[in-house]
């Protein structure tokens, strides 16, 4: 039973908008601060914007774009005696004054919004629930901030269509999309995200649903959508 023809799913950071959120990463090696972590980052072309110390661990702050690259490299370099710690304080709010529209993707969203029998949702790794950071408790305002940003961009997507999943694990985004597929039965799902890991995870829904719905994934590269795959 099809309730809608199309489900459009957009990531926020580096997809709909260019944002300035920084994410802190510290590496613990054999229960001590890993003094080689800075050089590991630079070796992988990741350049920290600043650093802070908490509990004797040094947190290096990366742009969200670099954090996506860090995740990919870290996944390939896992070892038992290494634990990475994160500071997501910078992702607790969106500074509307420094956030720039990604015009190409915003225009796709506007067309999607106007299309009949279509549903648009924004699914972000940012959180909307209180969380603990290495520097204290954090009270996020992401859902309202993103709604306000989109309103300013002339988009009518409200808070009820914005899902801050509070996790950089791609599975968190996949779970929201599955709920929508199962309840609304779209014929086609369009997914837009700048992070390889997310795009690959959503593409794997092809196997879960066996091609119904048709799943079309786009990777955002320098603000432009590039077709990744469809099934």
GROMACS .gro file of C-alpha atoms in nm, residues 5-178:
model
  174
    5UNK     CA    1   0.540   0.818  -0.425
    6UNK     CA    2   0.865   0.974  -0.306
    7UNK     CA    3   1.054   1.005   0.019
    8UNK     CA    4   1.334   1.264   0.013
    9UNK     CA    5   1.592   1.241   0.292
   10UNK     CA    6   1.853   1.515   0.344
   11UNK     CA    7   2.150   1.532   0.577
   12UNK     CA    8   2.215   1.879   0.721
   13UNK     CA    9   2.587   1.960   0.769
   14UNK     CA   10   2.782   1.988   0.442
   15UNK     CA   11   2.466   1.884   0.254
   16UNK     CA   12   2.190   2.143   0.295
   17UNK     CA   13   2.428   2.388   0.460
   18UNK     CA   14   2.793   2.467   0.509
   19UNK     CA   15   2.833   2.489   0.885
   20UNK     CA   16   3.115   2.574   1.122
   21UNK     CA   17   3.061   2.306   1.390
   22UNK     CA   18   3.384   2.155   1.523
   23UNK     CA   19   3.408   1.805   1.670
   24UNK     CA   20   3.680   1.712   1.920
   25UNK     CA   21   3.863   1.378   1.904
   26UNK     CA   22   4.112   1.246   2.160
   27UNK     CA   23   4.297   0.916   2.135
   28UNK     CA   24   4.381   0.700   2.432
   29UNK     CA   25   4.650   0.435   2.377
   30UNK     CA   26   4.713   0.174   2.647
   31UNK     CA   27   4.512   0.388   2.893
   32UNK     CA   28   4.723   0.701   2.831
   33UNK     CA   29   4.693   1.001   2.598
   34UNK     CA   30   4.831   0.895   2.260
   35UNK     CA   31   5.112   1.142   2.192
   36UNK     CA   32   5.133   1.028   1.830
   37UNK     CA   33   4.769   1.111   1.754
   38UNK     CA   34   4.841   1.460   1.621
   39UNK     CA   35   5.089   1.321   1.368
   40UNK     CA   36   4.841   1.041   1.276
   41UNK     CA   37   4.581   1.311   1.195
   42UNK     CA   38   4.823   1.518   0.986
   43UNK     CA   39   4.945   1.203   0.807
   44UNK     CA   40   4.584   1.148   0.696
   45UNK     CA   41   4.550   1.512   0.580
   46UNK     CA   42   4.338   1.606   0.881
   47UNK     CA   43   4.426   1.943   1.026
   48UNK     CA   44   4.293   2.029   1.373
   49UNK     CA   45   4.154   2.382   1.410
   50UNK     CA   46   4.232   2.395   1.783
   51UNK     CA   47   4.282   2.174   2.089
   52UNK     CA   48   4.174   2.142   2.454
   53UNK     CA   49   4.269   1.910   2.739
   54UNK     CA   50   4.028   1.721   2.967
   55UNK     CA   51   4.120   1.434   3.203
   56UNK     CA   52   4.475   1.437   3.067
   57UNK     CA   53   4.347   1.366   2.714
   58UNK     CA   54   4.414   1.615   2.434
   59UNK     CA   55   4.108   1.680   2.216
   60UNK     CA   56   4.180   1.794   1.861
   61UNK     CA   57   3.896   1.983   1.691
   62UNK     CA   58   3.805   1.900   1.331
   63UNK     CA   59   3.553   2.050   1.088
   64UNK     CA   60   3.254   1.823   1.022
   65UNK     CA   61   3.399   1.751   0.677
   66UNK     CA   62   3.732   1.642   0.827
   67UNK     CA   63   3.549   1.445   1.096
   68UNK     CA   64   3.378   1.240   0.821
   69UNK     CA   65   3.725   1.167   0.675
   70UNK     CA   66   3.860   1.086   1.022
   71UNK     CA   67   3.578   0.830   1.072
   72UNK     CA   68   3.668   0.655   0.747
   73UNK     CA   69   4.042   0.634   0.833
   74UNK     CA   70   3.976   0.535   1.194
   75UNK     CA   71   3.750   0.248   1.081
   76UNK     CA   72   4.042   0.112   0.880
   77UNK     CA   73   4.288   0.151   1.171
   78UNK     CA   74   4.111  -0.017   1.460
   79UNK     CA   75   4.324  -0.183   1.726
   80UNK     CA   76   4.234  -0.315   2.070
   81UNK     CA   77   4.455  -0.088   2.279
   82UNK     CA   78   4.318   0.230   2.120
   83UNK     CA   79   4.006   0.413   2.240
   84UNK     CA   80   3.891   0.734   2.075
   85UNK     CA   81   3.692   0.988   2.277
   86UNK     CA   82   3.476   1.265   2.136
   87UNK     CA   83   3.354   1.612   2.221
   88UNK     CA   84   3.034   1.695   2.033
   89UNK     CA   85   2.967   2.022   2.220
   90UNK     CA   86   3.017   2.221   1.898
   91UNK     CA   87   2.735   2.029   1.730
   92UNK     CA   88   2.476   2.118   1.999
   93UNK     CA   89   2.353   2.423   1.810
   94UNK     CA   90   2.359   2.575   1.463
   95UNK     CA   91   2.490   2.930   1.443
   96UNK     CA   92   2.252   3.063   1.180
   97UNK     CA   93   2.470   3.372   1.127
   98UNK     CA   94   2.775   3.171   1.010
   99UNK     CA   95   2.583   2.893   0.831
  100UNK     CA   96   2.566   2.919   0.452
  101UNK     CA   97   2.300   2.768   0.227
  102UNK     CA   98   2.409   2.500  -0.016
  103UNK     CA   99   2.198   2.647  -0.296
  104UNK     CA  100   2.195   2.340  -0.525
  105UNK     CA  101   2.073   2.105  -0.254
  106UNK     CA  102   1.829   2.359  -0.105
  107UNK     CA  103   1.675   2.390  -0.454
  108UNK     CA  104   1.632   2.012  -0.476
  109UNK     CA  105   1.460   2.025  -0.136
  110UNK     CA  106   1.227   2.306  -0.255
  111UNK     CA  107   1.128   2.106  -0.566
  112UNK     CA  108   1.076   1.795  -0.353
  113UNK     CA  109   0.855   1.990  -0.116
  114UNK     CA  110   0.639   2.110  -0.404
  115UNK     CA  111   0.610   1.764  -0.567
  116UNK     CA  112   0.277   1.584  -0.516
  117UNK     CA  113   0.268   1.268  -0.300
  118UNK     CA  114   0.617   1.337  -0.167
  119UNK     CA  115   0.753   1.363   0.186
  120UNK     CA  116   1.069   1.549   0.287
  121UNK     CA  117   1.269   1.478   0.603
  122UNK     CA  118   1.602   1.604   0.737
  123UNK     CA  119   1.807   1.348   0.929
  124UNK     CA  120   2.118   1.473   1.107
  125UNK     CA  121   2.378   1.309   1.330
  126UNK     CA  122   2.342   1.610   1.562
  127UNK     CA  123   2.157   1.553   1.888
  128UNK     CA  124   1.848   1.718   2.030
  129UNK     CA  125   1.872   1.555   2.375
  130UNK     CA  126   2.096   1.652   2.666
  131UNK     CA  127   2.433   1.483   2.654
  132UNK     CA  128   2.756   1.477   2.853
  133UNK     CA  129   3.073   1.612   2.697
  134UNK     CA  130   3.425   1.586   2.842
  135UNK     CA  131   3.369   1.948   2.950
  136UNK     CA  132   3.024   1.916   3.109
  137UNK     CA  133   2.654   1.871   3.034
  138UNK     CA  134   2.521   2.005   2.702
  139UNK     CA  135   2.168   2.121   2.615
  140UNK     CA  136   2.123   2.110   2.235
  141UNK     CA  137   1.891   2.337   2.031
  142UNK     CA  138   1.942   2.172   1.691
  143UNK     CA  139   1.583   2.099   1.587
  144UNK     CA  140   1.475   2.463   1.636
  145UNK     CA  141   1.798   2.599   1.487
  146UNK     CA  142   1.769   2.387   1.171
  147UNK     CA  143   1.397   2.473   1.135
  148UNK     CA  144   1.484   2.844   1.162
  149UNK     CA  145   1.768   2.813   0.910
  150UNK     CA  146   1.541   2.638   0.659
  151UNK     CA  147   1.265   2.893   0.717
  152UNK     CA  148   1.514   3.171   0.636
  153UNK     CA  149   1.605   2.979   0.319
  154UNK     CA  150   1.239   2.982   0.216
  155UNK     CA  151   1.175   2.616   0.294
  156UNK     CA  152   0.863   2.504   0.481
  157UNK     CA  153   1.015   2.202   0.657
  158UNK     CA  154   0.903   2.214   1.021
  159UNK     CA  155   1.041   2.064   1.339
  160UNK     CA  156   0.833   1.747   1.297
  161UNK     CA  157   1.028   1.665   0.979
  162UNK     CA  158   1.369   1.716   1.140
  163UNK     CA  159   1.533   1.417   1.308
  164UNK     CA  160   1.846   1.482   1.516
  165UNK     CA  161   1.957   1.120   1.580
  166UNK     CA  162   2.240   1.211   1.819
  167UNK     CA  163   2.484   0.957   1.675
  168UNK     CA  164   2.749   0.948   1.404
  169UNK     CA  165   2.672   0.577   1.352
  170UNK     CA  166   2.513   0.548   1.003
  171UNK     CA  167   2.269   0.288   1.139
  172UNK     CA  168   2.090   0.563   1.334
  173UNK     CA  169   1.995   0.736   1.006
  174UNK     CA  170   1.905   0.406   0.841
  175UNK     CA  171   1.661   0.325   1.124
  176UNK     CA  172   1.463   0.650   1.067
  177UNK     CA  173   1.446   0.585   0.692
  178UNK     CA  174   1.325   0.228   0.752
   0.00000   0.00000   0.00000
